Amino acid sequence: MKQFNVKAMLLGLMMACMTTTANAQNETTMQDIHQKGTNLIEYLEEKHNQEIVRIEYDIVFTTKETTRVLSEDYEYQILGFADHRVEDLDITVYKKVGTEWIQVAKDTDSDNTPMLTVKPTSTREYKIEVSAYKFKEGFSAAHYGLIICHDIPE
């Protein structure tokens, strides 16, 4: 996997979108999340030859889950980002073994731009859990984005 600093780029996007967020004054708009996602997609595809295999934008009150089969042929980057209402957004990844979900990776940073790398040992179903661990004071809901990608084979 090519080394690149997606975390720094995500933080830069957050700063660039703060003006839009501050001016919007409408907590129901998805515009800032969409713009962050658009910028991130361009960055991943054009600068780092990543294939995006899943994009999700939604609202979160506590936790959201999504599942996807991940292939042992790839190493995946799983990126999350939240709007200005979230202080700490977390991602946890589980693999399905029989009927059980076994944790394989967890974000431990205290920010709203989690990023995990997952290299499946076998092709199987995975659950990605996005959690609004901590909201900023006065908020109990927010918008978030989730992107799953991997290198394009050369």
PDB file of C-alpha atoms in Angstrom:
ATOM      1  CA  MET A   1       0.000   0.000   0.000  1.00  0.00           C
ATOM      2  CA  LYS A   2       1.298   3.421  -0.909  1.00  0.00           C
ATOM      3  CA  GLN A   3       1.898   5.610   2.099  1.00  0.00           C
ATOM      4  CA  PHE A   4      -0.048   8.851   2.179  1.00  0.00           C
ATOM      5  CA  ASN A   5      -1.317  11.070   4.914  1.00  0.00           C
ATOM      6  CA  VAL A   6      -5.087  10.828   4.593  1.00  0.00           C
ATOM      7  CA  LYS A   7      -5.481  11.915   8.221  1.00  0.00           C
ATOM      8  CA  ALA A   8      -3.760  15.243   7.543  1.00  0.00           C
ATOM      9  CA  MET A   9      -5.812  15.700   4.379  1.00  0.00           C
ATOM     10  CA  LEU A  10      -9.051  15.010   6.290  1.00  0.00           C
ATOM     11  CA  LEU A  11      -8.120  17.616   8.893  1.00  0.00           C
ATOM     12  CA  GLY A  12      -7.378  20.094   6.091  1.00  0.00           C
ATOM     13  CA  LEU A  13     -10.791  19.396   4.573  1.00  0.00           C
ATOM     14  CA  MET A  14     -12.422  20.028   7.929  1.00  0.00           C
ATOM     15  CA  MET A  15     -10.751  23.420   8.163  1.00  0.00           C
ATOM     16  CA  ALA A  16     -11.680  24.298   4.568  1.00  0.00           C
ATOM     17  CA  CYS A  17     -15.322  23.415   5.194  1.00  0.00           C
ATOM     18  CA  MET A  18     -15.632  25.333   8.470  1.00  0.00           C
ATOM     19  CA  THR A  19     -16.547  28.561   6.678  1.00  0.00           C
ATOM     20  CA  THR A  20     -19.358  26.836   4.774  1.00  0.00           C
ATOM     21  CA  THR A  21     -20.597  25.241   7.993  1.00  0.00           C
ATOM     22  CA  ALA A  22     -20.441  28.484   9.939  1.00  0.00           C
ATOM     23  CA  ASN A  23     -22.338  30.343   7.238  1.00  0.00           C
ATOM     24  CA  ALA A  24     -25.016  27.682   6.677  1.00  0.00           C
ATOM     25  CA  GLN A  25     -26.661  27.967  10.123  1.00  0.00           C
ATOM     26  CA  ASN A  26     -28.871  25.050   9.077  1.00  0.00           C
ATOM     27  CA  GLU A  27     -28.246  21.904  11.090  1.00  0.00           C
ATOM     28  CA  THR A  28     -30.253  19.761   8.664  1.00  0.00           C
ATOM     29  CA  THR A  29     -28.038  20.365   5.636  1.00  0.00           C
ATOM     30  CA  MET A  30     -25.775  17.607   4.348  1.00  0.00           C
ATOM     31  CA  GLN A  31     -23.777  20.096   2.237  1.00  0.00           C
ATOM     32  CA  ASP A  32     -20.594  20.144   4.314  1.00  0.00           C
ATOM     33  CA  ILE A  33     -20.421  16.335   4.535  1.00  0.00           C
ATOM     34  CA  HIS A  34     -21.048  16.051   0.812  1.00  0.00           C
ATOM     35  CA  GLN A  35     -18.312  18.602   0.058  1.00  0.00           C
ATOM     36  CA  LYS A  36     -15.812  16.843   2.356  1.00  0.00           C
ATOM     37  CA  GLY A  37     -16.677  13.550   0.663  1.00  0.00           C
ATOM     38  CA  THR A  38     -16.274  15.014  -2.818  1.00  0.00           C
ATOM     39  CA  ASN A  39     -12.856  16.454  -1.930  1.00  0.00           C
ATOM     40  CA  LEU A  40     -11.768  13.197  -0.315  1.00  0.00           C
ATOM     41  CA  ILE A  41     -12.907  11.134  -3.325  1.00  0.00           C
ATOM     42  CA  GLU A  42     -10.893  13.352  -5.671  1.00  0.00           C
ATOM     43  CA  TYR A  43      -7.855  13.100  -3.392  1.00  0.00           C
ATOM     44  CA  LEU A  44      -8.024   9.306  -3.084  1.00  0.00           C
ATOM     45  CA  GLU A  45      -8.745   8.563  -6.739  1.00  0.00           C
ATOM     46  CA  GLU A  46      -6.549  11.149  -8.435  1.00  0.00           C
ATOM     47  CA  LYS A  47      -3.579  11.424  -6.089  1.00  0.00           C
ATOM     48  CA  HIS A  48      -3.362   7.937  -4.613  1.00  0.00           C
ATOM     49  CA  ASN A  49      -4.833   5.544  -7.188  1.00  0.00           C
ATOM     50  CA  GLN A  50      -7.485   4.250  -4.791  1.00  0.00           C
ATOM     51  CA  GLU A  51     -10.627   2.424  -5.859  1.00  0.00           C
ATOM     52  CA  ILE A  52     -13.583   3.469  -3.737  1.00  0.00           C
ATOM     53  CA  VAL A  53     -15.862   0.514  -3.072  1.00  0.00           C
ATOM     54  CA  ARG A  54     -18.338   2.081  -0.659  1.00  0.00           C
ATOM     55  CA  ILE A  55     -19.537   5.590   0.163  1.00  0.00           C
ATOM     56  CA  GLU A  56     -22.106   6.336   2.829  1.00  0.00           C
ATOM     57  CA  TYR A  57     -23.520   9.609   4.123  1.00  0.00           C
ATOM     58  CA  ASP A  58     -26.047   9.493   6.941  1.00  0.00           C
ATOM     59  CA  ILE A  59     -27.140  10.987  10.238  1.00  0.00           C
ATOM     60  CA  VAL A  60     -25.967   9.449  13.495  1.00  0.00           C
ATOM     61  CA  PHE A  61     -27.447   9.738  16.980  1.00  0.00           C
ATOM     62  CA  THR A  62     -25.376   6.986  18.616  1.00  0.00           C
ATOM     63  CA  THR A  63     -24.174   4.161  16.354  1.00  0.00           C
ATOM     64  CA  LYS A  64     -24.715   3.086  12.735  1.00  0.00           C
ATOM     65  CA  GLU A  65     -23.735  -0.255  11.215  1.00  0.00           C
ATOM     66  CA  THR A  66     -23.087  -1.377   7.676  1.00  0.00           C
ATOM     67  CA  THR A  67     -21.848  -4.710   6.336  1.00  0.00           C
ATOM     68  CA  ARG A  68     -19.728  -5.592   3.337  1.00  0.00           C
ATOM     69  CA  VAL A  69     -17.804  -8.561   2.039  1.00  0.00           C
ATOM     70  CA  LEU A  70     -14.107  -7.646   2.013  1.00  0.00           C
ATOM     71  CA  SER A  71     -11.692  -9.616  -0.140  1.00  0.00           C
ATOM     72  CA  GLU A  72      -8.443 -11.141   1.068  1.00  0.00           C
ATOM     73  CA  ASP A  73      -6.927  -9.788  -2.168  1.00  0.00           C
ATOM     74  CA  TYR A  74      -6.878  -6.188  -0.886  1.00  0.00           C
ATOM     75  CA  GLU A  75      -5.817  -4.026   2.012  1.00  0.00           C
ATOM     76  CA  TYR A  76      -8.645  -1.592   2.746  1.00  0.00           C
ATOM     77  CA  GLN A  77      -8.660   1.936   4.097  1.00  0.00           C
ATOM     78  CA  ILE A  78     -11.832   2.747   6.025  1.00  0.00           C
ATOM     79  CA  LEU A  79     -12.270   6.491   6.521  1.00  0.00           C
ATOM     80  CA  GLY A  80     -14.863   8.376   8.511  1.00  0.00           C
ATOM     81  CA  PHE A  81     -15.599  12.066   8.896  1.00  0.00           C
ATOM     82  CA  ALA A  82     -18.273  14.015  10.727  1.00  0.00           C
ATOM     83  CA  ASP A  83     -19.681  17.503  10.678  1.00  0.00           C
ATOM     84  CA  HIS A  84     -18.942  20.223  13.238  1.00  0.00           C
ATOM     85  CA  ARG A  85     -21.347  18.757  15.830  1.00  0.00           C
ATOM     86  CA  VAL A  86     -19.171  15.717  16.598  1.00  0.00           C
ATOM     87  CA  GLU A  87     -16.073  15.928  18.764  1.00  0.00           C
ATOM     88  CA  ASP A  88     -15.152  12.227  18.593  1.00  0.00           C
ATOM     89  CA  LEU A  89     -16.281   9.837  15.858  1.00  0.00           C
ATOM     90  CA  ASP A  90     -15.115   6.231  16.069  1.00  0.00           C
ATOM     91  CA  ILE A  91     -15.025   3.284  13.693  1.00  0.00           C
ATOM     92  CA  THR A  92     -14.890  -0.353  14.776  1.00  0.00           C
ATOM     93  CA  VAL A  93     -14.562  -3.224  12.307  1.00  0.00           C
ATOM     94  CA  TYR A  94     -15.729  -6.779  12.991  1.00  0.00           C
ATOM     95  CA  LYS A  95     -15.462  -9.953  10.918  1.00  0.00           C
ATOM     96  CA  LYS A  96     -18.152 -12.581  10.918  1.00  0.00           C
ATOM     97  CA  VAL A  97     -17.004 -15.962  12.177  1.00  0.00           C
ATOM     98  CA  GLY A  98     -19.887 -18.419  12.187  1.00  0.00           C
ATOM     99  CA  THR A  99     -22.690 -16.482  13.840  1.00  0.00           C
ATOM    100  CA  GLU A 100     -20.367 -14.261  15.923  1.00  0.00           C
ATOM    101  CA  TRP A 101     -18.910 -10.827  15.155  1.00  0.00           C
ATOM    102  CA  ILE A 102     -15.230 -10.670  16.200  1.00  0.00           C
ATOM    103  CA  GLN A 103     -13.540  -7.251  16.500  1.00  0.00           C
ATOM    104  CA  VAL A 104     -10.541  -6.852  14.177  1.00  0.00           C
ATOM    105  CA  ALA A 105      -9.813  -3.097  14.301  1.00  0.00           C
ATOM    106  CA  LYS A 106     -10.887  -0.050  16.291  1.00  0.00           C
ATOM    107  CA  ASP A 107     -10.148   3.647  16.044  1.00  0.00           C
ATOM    108  CA  THR A 108      -8.800   4.995  19.333  1.00  0.00           C
ATOM    109  CA  ASP A 109      -8.137   8.626  18.397  1.00  0.00           C
ATOM    110  CA  SER A 110     -10.206  11.390  19.994  1.00  0.00           C
ATOM    111  CA  ASP A 111     -11.195  13.269  16.846  1.00  0.00           C
ATOM    112  CA  ASN A 112     -13.941  13.223  14.251  1.00  0.00           C
ATOM    113  CA  THR A 113     -11.852  11.794  11.389  1.00  0.00           C
ATOM    114  CA  PRO A 114     -11.231   8.101  12.147  1.00  0.00           C
ATOM    115  CA  MET A 115      -9.186   5.981   9.747  1.00  0.00           C
ATOM    116  CA  LEU A 116      -8.463   2.261   9.869  1.00  0.00           C
ATOM    117  CA  THR A 117      -6.531  -0.153   7.679  1.00  0.00           C
ATOM    118  CA  VAL A 118      -7.892  -3.691   7.401  1.00  0.00           C
ATOM    119  CA  LYS A 119      -6.191  -6.565   5.560  1.00  0.00           C
ATOM    120  CA  PRO A 120      -8.603  -9.524   5.546  1.00  0.00           C
ATOM    121  CA  THR A 121      -6.993 -12.937   6.007  1.00  0.00           C
ATOM    122  CA  SER A 122      -9.919 -14.469   4.124  1.00  0.00           C
ATOM    123  CA  THR A 123     -12.785 -13.150   2.022  1.00  0.00           C
ATOM    124  CA  ARG A 124     -15.775 -12.803   4.319  1.00  0.00           C
ATOM    125  CA  GLU A 125     -18.446 -10.476   5.636  1.00  0.00           C
ATOM    126  CA  TYR A 126     -17.337  -7.544   7.783  1.00  0.00           C
ATOM    127  CA  LYS A 127     -19.377  -5.141   9.871  1.00  0.00           C
ATOM    128  CA  ILE A 128     -18.297  -1.513  10.081  1.00  0.00           C
ATOM    129  CA  GLU A 129     -19.702   0.358  13.050  1.00  0.00           C
ATOM    130  CA  VAL A 130     -19.633   4.167  13.100  1.00  0.00           C
ATOM    131  CA  SER A 131     -20.160   5.674  16.559  1.00  0.00           C
ATOM    132  CA  ALA A 132     -20.635   9.259  17.620  1.00  0.00           C
ATOM    133  CA  TYR A 133     -18.640   8.736  20.800  1.00  0.00           C
ATOM    134  CA  LYS A 134     -18.826  12.383  21.863  1.00  0.00           C
ATOM    135  CA  PHE A 135     -20.906  15.265  20.563  1.00  0.00           C
ATOM    136  CA  LYS A 136     -20.027  18.908  21.097  1.00  0.00           C
ATOM    137  CA  GLU A 137     -22.081  20.550  23.816  1.00  0.00           C
ATOM    138  CA  GLY A 138     -25.696  21.127  22.838  1.00  0.00           C
ATOM    139  CA  PHE A 139     -25.825  18.472  20.093  1.00  0.00           C
ATOM    140  CA  SER A 140     -27.151  14.906  20.022  1.00  0.00           C
ATOM    141  CA  ALA A 141     -27.166  14.193  16.282  1.00  0.00           C
ATOM    142  CA  ALA A 142     -24.847  14.871  13.355  1.00  0.00           C
ATOM    143  CA  HIS A 143     -24.050  13.956   9.776  1.00  0.00           C
ATOM    144  CA  TYR A 144     -21.156  11.672   8.925  1.00  0.00           C
ATOM    145  CA  GLY A 145     -19.464  10.160   5.899  1.00  0.00           C
ATOM    146  CA  LEU A 146     -17.839   6.762   5.472  1.00  0.00           C
ATOM    147  CA  ILE A 147     -15.548   5.720   2.618  1.00  0.00           C
ATOM    148  CA  ILE A 148     -14.069   2.274   2.035  1.00  0.00           C
ATOM    149  CA  CYS A 149     -11.301   2.024  -0.570  1.00  0.00           C
ATOM    150  CA  HIS A 150      -8.252   0.025  -1.644  1.00  0.00           C
ATOM    151  CA  ASP A 151      -5.331   0.320  -4.079  1.00  0.00           C
ATOM    152  CA  ILE A 152      -6.033  -0.342  -7.739  1.00  0.00           C
ATOM    153  CA  PRO A 153      -3.837  -3.270  -8.794  1.00  0.00           C
ATOM    154  CA  GLU A 154      -1.179  -2.308 -11.335  1.00  0.00           C
TER     155      GLU A 154
END
